[in-house]
């Protein structure tokens, strides 16, 4: 398919996309053009006046203003709340195989420029809109690539994508983890299966900043590991050297391993998932820290209260809960949840202890999260200082025209 970095358009994939020619046009309602002009990559159904042409899910369409002016080009899915995902604002750019190859190689080059492969062999190679490839996530785990295709357009590109990833990265295997709700929202069925080459082992060994981790890409959360927290694990380790560290919402214990490396005497991993805790213990053993790690299986809201009632104290606490606010409708409840665990954690810290606290809800802005922390500090009766502000790892870049690409935020708090 490729020779010396230039692509030869091949027979693979859907012929309509291989040519990349628009199959129709989506006309934007008068007065709703601004988002497209400001390069937001989603066109919502409420902004669509009409669709021209016989378009099928996944087809290339032009986006036109009410008077017929060309605005952008993207992929259509009439069955989605986001009927068009814009992929280019350049009228001369066809959304064909050459385009796909160019975007993939740019994404790969960017990870190399950022020095990521020198730190780890597990990282996000393609982060959807942030790499101008809506509907595609691709994560590298050692010799394997795990992909998520969650728009009909990307779903139809499975074969060319496999071929291009092979040329670009030379993996031993490519695996699809298509069991997330984003696929269902686009009316695509779940798919979890090896796509090419060796199937990944049940547990894959990765290394990150010199530490080793087992990853279950078949059944683990996301594509197996929280790659978005890598930079934060590295940056916050210095706060986690104390006598007693609590890693709440631990999953497979990644923050614990960093804490143990810098000399924490004891780290408690707390999670509701027995399976995640088992892997956390194995990760500790893998790095030679087995005797300093403990597991508690339970609900953090209850366990933190139990710690408070029994007068337990910690030198440092990590709070990395799941997304409490997946939609706006539950935002108020989510904020109460964030306040509750943060207030409890502040109460459990020794004077001068550190709280490393996160929210991965896109709905919760950094400002809103800071307000929650403020309210929690008042209720806990503790003086709290922000010593660092944290975001998602740099292989998950935030596109400034697409605020939705920013979801992870955190603080390192000194609790005085
Ligand atoms: N910090 C982890 C990722 C955490 S993901 C890492 O870097 O790898 C969130 C975790 O919270 C999941 O493992 C999930 O099982 C757990 N969880 C969800 N609700 C919980 C609750 N109420 N109490 C404790 N753990 C919970």
Coordinates of C-alpha atoms in Angstrom, one line a residue, residues 184 269 302 313 389:
X184 CA -23.8 2.2 20.7
X269 CA -5.1 0.3 47.2
X302 CA -18.0 4.1 53.0
X313 CA -4.5 9.1 59.3
X389 CA -2.5 21.8 38.6

